PDB file of C-alpha atoms and ligand atoms in Angstrom:
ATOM      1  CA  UNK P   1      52.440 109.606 177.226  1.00 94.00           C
ATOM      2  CA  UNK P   2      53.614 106.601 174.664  1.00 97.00           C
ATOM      3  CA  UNK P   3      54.037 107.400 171.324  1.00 98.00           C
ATOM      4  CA  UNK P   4      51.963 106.476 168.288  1.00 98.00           C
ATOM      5  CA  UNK P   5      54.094 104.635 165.823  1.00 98.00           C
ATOM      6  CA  UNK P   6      52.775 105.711 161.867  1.00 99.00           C
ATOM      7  CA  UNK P   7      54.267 103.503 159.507  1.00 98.00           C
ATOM      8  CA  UNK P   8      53.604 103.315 155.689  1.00 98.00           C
ATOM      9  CA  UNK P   9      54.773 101.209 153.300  1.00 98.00           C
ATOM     10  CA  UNK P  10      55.722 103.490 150.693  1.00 98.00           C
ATOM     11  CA  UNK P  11      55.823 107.637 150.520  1.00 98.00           C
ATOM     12  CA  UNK P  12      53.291 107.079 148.082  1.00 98.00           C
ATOM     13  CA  UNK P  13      50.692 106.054 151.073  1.00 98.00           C
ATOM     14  CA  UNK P  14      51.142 109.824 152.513  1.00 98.00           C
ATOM     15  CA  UNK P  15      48.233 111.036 151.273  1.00 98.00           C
ATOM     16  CA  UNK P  16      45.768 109.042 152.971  1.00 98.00           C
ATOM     17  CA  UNK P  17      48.122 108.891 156.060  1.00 98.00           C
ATOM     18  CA  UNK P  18      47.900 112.707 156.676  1.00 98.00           C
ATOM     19  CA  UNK P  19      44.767 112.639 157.666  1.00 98.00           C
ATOM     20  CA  UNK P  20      45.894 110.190 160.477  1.00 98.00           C
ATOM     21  CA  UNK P  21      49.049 112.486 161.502  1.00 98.00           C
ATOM     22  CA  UNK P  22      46.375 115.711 161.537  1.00 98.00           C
ATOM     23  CA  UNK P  23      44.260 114.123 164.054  1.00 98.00           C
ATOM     24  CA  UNK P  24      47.292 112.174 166.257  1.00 98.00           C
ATOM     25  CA  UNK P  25      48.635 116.492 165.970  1.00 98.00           C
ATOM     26  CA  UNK P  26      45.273 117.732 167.120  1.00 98.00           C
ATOM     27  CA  UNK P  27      44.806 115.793 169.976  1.00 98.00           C
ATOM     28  CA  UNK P  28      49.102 116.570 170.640  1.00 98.00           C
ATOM     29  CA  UNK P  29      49.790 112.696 170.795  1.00 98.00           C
ATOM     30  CA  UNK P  30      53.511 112.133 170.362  1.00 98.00           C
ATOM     31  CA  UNK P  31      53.962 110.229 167.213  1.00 98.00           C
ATOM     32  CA  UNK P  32      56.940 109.367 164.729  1.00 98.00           C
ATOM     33  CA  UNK P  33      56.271 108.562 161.004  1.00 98.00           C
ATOM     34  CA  UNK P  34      58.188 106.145 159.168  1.00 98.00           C
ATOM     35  CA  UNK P  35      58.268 104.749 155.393  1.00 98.00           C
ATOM     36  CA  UNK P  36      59.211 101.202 155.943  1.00 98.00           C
ATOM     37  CA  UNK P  37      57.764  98.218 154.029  1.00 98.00           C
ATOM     38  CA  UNK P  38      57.326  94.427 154.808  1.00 97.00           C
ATOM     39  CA  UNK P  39      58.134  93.399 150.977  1.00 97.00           C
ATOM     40  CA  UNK P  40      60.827  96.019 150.084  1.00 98.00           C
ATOM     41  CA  UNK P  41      62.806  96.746 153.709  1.00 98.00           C
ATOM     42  CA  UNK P  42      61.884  93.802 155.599  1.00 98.00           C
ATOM     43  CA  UNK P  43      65.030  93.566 157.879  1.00 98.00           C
ATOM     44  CA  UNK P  44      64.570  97.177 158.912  1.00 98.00           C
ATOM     45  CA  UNK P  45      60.950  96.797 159.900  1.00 98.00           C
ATOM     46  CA  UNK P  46      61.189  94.060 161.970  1.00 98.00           C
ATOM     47  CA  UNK P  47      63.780  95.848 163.977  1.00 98.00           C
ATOM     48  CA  UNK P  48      61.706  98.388 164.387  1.00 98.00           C
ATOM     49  CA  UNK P  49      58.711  96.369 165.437  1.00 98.00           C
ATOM     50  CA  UNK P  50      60.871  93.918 167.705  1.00 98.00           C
ATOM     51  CA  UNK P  51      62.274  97.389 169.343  1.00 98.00           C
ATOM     52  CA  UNK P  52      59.362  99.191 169.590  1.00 98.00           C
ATOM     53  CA  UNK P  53      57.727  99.152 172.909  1.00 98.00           C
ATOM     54  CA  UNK P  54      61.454 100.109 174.886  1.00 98.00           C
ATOM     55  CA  UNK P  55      61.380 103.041 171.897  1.00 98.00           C
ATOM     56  CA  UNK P  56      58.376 104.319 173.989  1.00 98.00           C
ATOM     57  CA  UNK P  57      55.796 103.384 171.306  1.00 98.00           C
ATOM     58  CA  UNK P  58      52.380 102.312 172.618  1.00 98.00           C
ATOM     59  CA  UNK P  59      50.555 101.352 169.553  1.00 98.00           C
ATOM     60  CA  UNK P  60      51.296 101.078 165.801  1.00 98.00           C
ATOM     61  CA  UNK P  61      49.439 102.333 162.994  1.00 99.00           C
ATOM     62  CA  UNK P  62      50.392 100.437 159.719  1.00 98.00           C
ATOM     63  CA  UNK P  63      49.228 101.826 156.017  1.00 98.00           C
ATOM     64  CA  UNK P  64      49.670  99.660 152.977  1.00 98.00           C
ATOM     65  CA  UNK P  65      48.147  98.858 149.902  1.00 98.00           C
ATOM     66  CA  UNK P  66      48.358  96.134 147.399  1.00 98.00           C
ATOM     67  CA  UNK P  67      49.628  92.734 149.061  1.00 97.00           C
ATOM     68  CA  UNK P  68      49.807  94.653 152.195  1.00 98.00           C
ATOM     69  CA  UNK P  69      51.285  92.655 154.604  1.00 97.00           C
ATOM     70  CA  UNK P  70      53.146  95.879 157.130  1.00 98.00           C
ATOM     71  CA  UNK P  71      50.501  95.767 160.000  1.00 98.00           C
ATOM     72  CA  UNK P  72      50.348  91.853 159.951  1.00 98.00           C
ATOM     73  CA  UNK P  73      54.280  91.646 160.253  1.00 98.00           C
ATOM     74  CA  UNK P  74      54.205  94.169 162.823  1.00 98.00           C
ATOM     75  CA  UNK P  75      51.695  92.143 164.630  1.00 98.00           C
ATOM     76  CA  UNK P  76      54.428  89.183 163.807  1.00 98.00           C
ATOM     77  CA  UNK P  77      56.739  90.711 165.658  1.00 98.00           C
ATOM     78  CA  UNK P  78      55.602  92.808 168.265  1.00 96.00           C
ATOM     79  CA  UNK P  79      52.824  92.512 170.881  1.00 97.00           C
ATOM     80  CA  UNK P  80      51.824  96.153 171.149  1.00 98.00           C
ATOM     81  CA  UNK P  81      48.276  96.610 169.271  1.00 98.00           C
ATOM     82  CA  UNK P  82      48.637  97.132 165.695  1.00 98.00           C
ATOM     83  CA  UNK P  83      46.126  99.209 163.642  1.00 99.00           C
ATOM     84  CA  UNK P  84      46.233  98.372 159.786  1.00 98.00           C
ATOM     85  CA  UNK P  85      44.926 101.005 157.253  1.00 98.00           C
ATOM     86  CA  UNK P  86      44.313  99.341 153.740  1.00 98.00           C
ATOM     87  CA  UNK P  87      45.303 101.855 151.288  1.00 98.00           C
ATOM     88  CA  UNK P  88      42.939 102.381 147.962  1.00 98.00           C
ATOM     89  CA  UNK P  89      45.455 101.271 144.594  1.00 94.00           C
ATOM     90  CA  UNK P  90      44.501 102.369 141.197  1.00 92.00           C
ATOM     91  CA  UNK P  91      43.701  98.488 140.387  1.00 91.00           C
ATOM     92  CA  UNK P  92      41.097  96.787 142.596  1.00 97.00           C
ATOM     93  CA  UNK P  93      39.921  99.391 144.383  1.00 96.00           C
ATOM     94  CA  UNK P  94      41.562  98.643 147.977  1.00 98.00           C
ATOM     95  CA  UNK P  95      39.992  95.596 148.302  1.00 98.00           C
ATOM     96  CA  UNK P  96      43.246  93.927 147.759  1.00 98.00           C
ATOM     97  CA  UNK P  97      44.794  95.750 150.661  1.00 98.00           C
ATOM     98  CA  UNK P  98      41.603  95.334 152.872  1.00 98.00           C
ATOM     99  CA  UNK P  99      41.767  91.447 152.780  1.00 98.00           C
ATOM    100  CA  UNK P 100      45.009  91.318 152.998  1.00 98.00           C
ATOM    101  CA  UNK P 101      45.000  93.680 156.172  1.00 98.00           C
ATOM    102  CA  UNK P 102      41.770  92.043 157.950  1.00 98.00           C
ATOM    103  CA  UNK P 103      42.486  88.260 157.264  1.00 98.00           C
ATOM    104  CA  UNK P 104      45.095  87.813 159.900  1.00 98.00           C
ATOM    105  CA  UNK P 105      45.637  84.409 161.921  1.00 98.00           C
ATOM    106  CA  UNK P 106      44.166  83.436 165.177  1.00 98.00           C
ATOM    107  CA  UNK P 107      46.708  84.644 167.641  1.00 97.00           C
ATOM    108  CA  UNK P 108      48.003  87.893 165.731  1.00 97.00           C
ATOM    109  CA  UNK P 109      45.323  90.463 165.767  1.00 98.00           C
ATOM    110  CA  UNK P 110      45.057  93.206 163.328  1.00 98.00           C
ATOM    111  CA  UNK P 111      42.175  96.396 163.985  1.00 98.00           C
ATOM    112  CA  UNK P 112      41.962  97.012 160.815  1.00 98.00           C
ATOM    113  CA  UNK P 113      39.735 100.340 159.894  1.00 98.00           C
ATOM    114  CA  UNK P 114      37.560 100.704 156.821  1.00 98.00           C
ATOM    115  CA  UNK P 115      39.843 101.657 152.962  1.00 98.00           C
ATOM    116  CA  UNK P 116      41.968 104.783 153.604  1.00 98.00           C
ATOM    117  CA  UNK P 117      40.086 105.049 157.325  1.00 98.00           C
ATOM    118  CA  UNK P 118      43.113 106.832 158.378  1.00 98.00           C
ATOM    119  CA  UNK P 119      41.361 109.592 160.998  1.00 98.00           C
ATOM    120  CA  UNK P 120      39.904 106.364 162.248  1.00 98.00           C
ATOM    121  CA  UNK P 121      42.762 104.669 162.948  1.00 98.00           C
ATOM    122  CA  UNK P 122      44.052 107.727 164.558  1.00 98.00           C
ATOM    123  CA  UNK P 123      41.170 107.673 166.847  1.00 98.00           C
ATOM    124  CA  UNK P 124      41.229 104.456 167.801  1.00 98.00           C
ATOM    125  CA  UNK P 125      45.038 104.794 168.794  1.00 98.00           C
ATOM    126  CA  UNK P 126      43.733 107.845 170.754  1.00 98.00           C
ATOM    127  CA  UNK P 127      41.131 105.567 172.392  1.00 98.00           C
ATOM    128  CA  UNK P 128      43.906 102.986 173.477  1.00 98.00           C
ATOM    129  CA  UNK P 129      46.431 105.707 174.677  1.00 98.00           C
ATOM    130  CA  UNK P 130      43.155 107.256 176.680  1.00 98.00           C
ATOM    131  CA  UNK P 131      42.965 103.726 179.013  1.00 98.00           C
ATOM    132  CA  UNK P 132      45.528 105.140 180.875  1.00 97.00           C
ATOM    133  CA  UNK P 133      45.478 108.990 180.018  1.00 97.00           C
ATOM    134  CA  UNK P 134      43.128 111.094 182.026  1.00 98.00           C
ATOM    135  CA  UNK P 135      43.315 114.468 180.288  1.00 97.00           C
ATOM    136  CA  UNK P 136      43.187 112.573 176.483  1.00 98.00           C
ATOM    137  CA  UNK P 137      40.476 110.864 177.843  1.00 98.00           C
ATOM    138  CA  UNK P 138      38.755 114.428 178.654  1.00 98.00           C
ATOM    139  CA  UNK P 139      39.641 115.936 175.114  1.00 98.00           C
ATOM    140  CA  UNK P 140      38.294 112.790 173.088  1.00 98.00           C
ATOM    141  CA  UNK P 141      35.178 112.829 175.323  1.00 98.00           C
ATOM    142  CA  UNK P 142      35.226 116.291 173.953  1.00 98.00           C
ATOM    143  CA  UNK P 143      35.498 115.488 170.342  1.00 98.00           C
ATOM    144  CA  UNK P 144      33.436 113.080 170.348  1.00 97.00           C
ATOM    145  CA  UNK P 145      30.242 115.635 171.996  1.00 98.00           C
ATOM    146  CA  UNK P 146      31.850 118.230 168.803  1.00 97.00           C
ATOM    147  CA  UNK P 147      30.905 115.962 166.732  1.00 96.00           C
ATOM    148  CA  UNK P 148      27.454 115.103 168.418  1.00 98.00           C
ATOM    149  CA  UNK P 149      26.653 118.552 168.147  1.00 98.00           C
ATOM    150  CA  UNK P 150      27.760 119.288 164.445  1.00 98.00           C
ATOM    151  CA  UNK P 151      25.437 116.364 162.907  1.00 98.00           C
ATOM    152  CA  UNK P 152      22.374 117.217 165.495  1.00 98.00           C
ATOM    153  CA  UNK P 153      23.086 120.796 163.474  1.00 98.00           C
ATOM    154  CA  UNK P 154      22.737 119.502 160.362  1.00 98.00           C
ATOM    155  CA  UNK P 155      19.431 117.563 161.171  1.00 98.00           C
ATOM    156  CA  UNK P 156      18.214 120.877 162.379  1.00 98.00           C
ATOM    157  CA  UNK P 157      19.368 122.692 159.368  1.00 98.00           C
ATOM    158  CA  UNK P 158      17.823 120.025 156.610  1.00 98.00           C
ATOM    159  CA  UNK P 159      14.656 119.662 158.856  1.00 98.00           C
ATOM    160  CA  UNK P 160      13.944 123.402 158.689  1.00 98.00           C
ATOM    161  CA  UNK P 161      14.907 123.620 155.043  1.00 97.00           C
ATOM    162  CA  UNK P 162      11.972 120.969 154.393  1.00 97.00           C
ATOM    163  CA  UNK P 163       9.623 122.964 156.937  1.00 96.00           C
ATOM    164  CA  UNK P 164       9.444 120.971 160.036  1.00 93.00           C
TER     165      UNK P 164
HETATM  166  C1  RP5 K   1      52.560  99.053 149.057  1.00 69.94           C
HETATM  167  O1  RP5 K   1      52.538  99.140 147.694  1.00 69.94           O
HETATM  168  C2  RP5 K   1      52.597 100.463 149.557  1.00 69.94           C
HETATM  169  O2  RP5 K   1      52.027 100.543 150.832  1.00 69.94           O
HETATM  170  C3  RP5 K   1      51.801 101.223 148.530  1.00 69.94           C
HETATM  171  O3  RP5 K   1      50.449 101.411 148.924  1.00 69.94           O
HETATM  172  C4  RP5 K   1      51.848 100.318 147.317  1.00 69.94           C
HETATM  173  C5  RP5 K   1      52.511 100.944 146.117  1.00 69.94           C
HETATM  174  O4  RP5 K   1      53.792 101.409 146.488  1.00 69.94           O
HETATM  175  P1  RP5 K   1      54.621 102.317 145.460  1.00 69.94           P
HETATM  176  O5  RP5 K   1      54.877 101.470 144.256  1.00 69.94           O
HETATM  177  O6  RP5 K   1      53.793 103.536 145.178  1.00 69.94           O
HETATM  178  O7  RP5 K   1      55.897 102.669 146.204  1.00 69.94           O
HETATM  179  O8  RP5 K   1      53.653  98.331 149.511  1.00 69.94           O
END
């Protein structure tokens, strides 16, 4: 199977990015984690994101906040799918990191999820992997019927609490 590349832009992003590596573990998707950053180690990530698809990589998650520019360089310099993840700062809320993740140029996509949507970037990597994965096809079919059942439990459990 390809690997998932997870790359933040500082340690500081870890946080919200665990919740992408939990879910990439769960579903045993090879992935590699990396702190590399498109302001402060530019060099280093374009080499990674020119040499990524002969690494074995398949798609790349980016995290950054702030002026975060990671997945859109990746995207610059690579033409494996890149998934951005704006990462909530303490100053304007994420919506710095959102625009600056979303509002890429026609010609260099970004999927960028919702603030901190790391398990949803996750998935969505899991989705693209699964186009030509039978069996993670199979377990995210899976996960996706779990989670069917656990809300269609919950309306059962608030429509009986109000008595119907
Ligand atoms: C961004 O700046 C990083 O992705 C991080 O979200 C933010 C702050 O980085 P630190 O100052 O905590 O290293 O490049």
């Amino acid at each position: 199977m390809k690997k998932v590349a997870v790359i933040m832009g500082s340690d500081s992003d870890l946080p919200v990015v665990r919740k992408a590596t939990d879910i990439l573990s769960e579903f045993g998707v090879p992935f590699e984690v990396r702190v590399l950053s498109a302001h402060r180690t530019p060099v280093e990530a374009a080499d990674f994101a020119r040499s990524a698809r002969e690494s074995g990589f398949g798609v790349i998650i980016c995290a950054a906040g702030m002026a975060a520019h990671l997945a859109g360089a990746f995207a610059a310099n690579c033409s494996l799918p890149v998934i951005g993840i704006p990462v909530k700062s303490k100053y304007l809320d994420g919506v710095d990191a959102l625009l600056s993740t979303v509002q890429m140029p026609t010609g260099m996509p970004v999927a960028t999820v919702a603030i901190d949507g790391a398990a949803n970037a996750a998935l969505l990597s899991i989705q693209m992997l699964a186009l030509s994965d039978e069996t993670l096809r199979v377990k995210y079919d899976e996960y996706r019927a779990q989670a069917t059942a656990k809300v269609l439990e919950k309306d059962r459990a608030i429509r009986s609490e109000f008595g119907l």
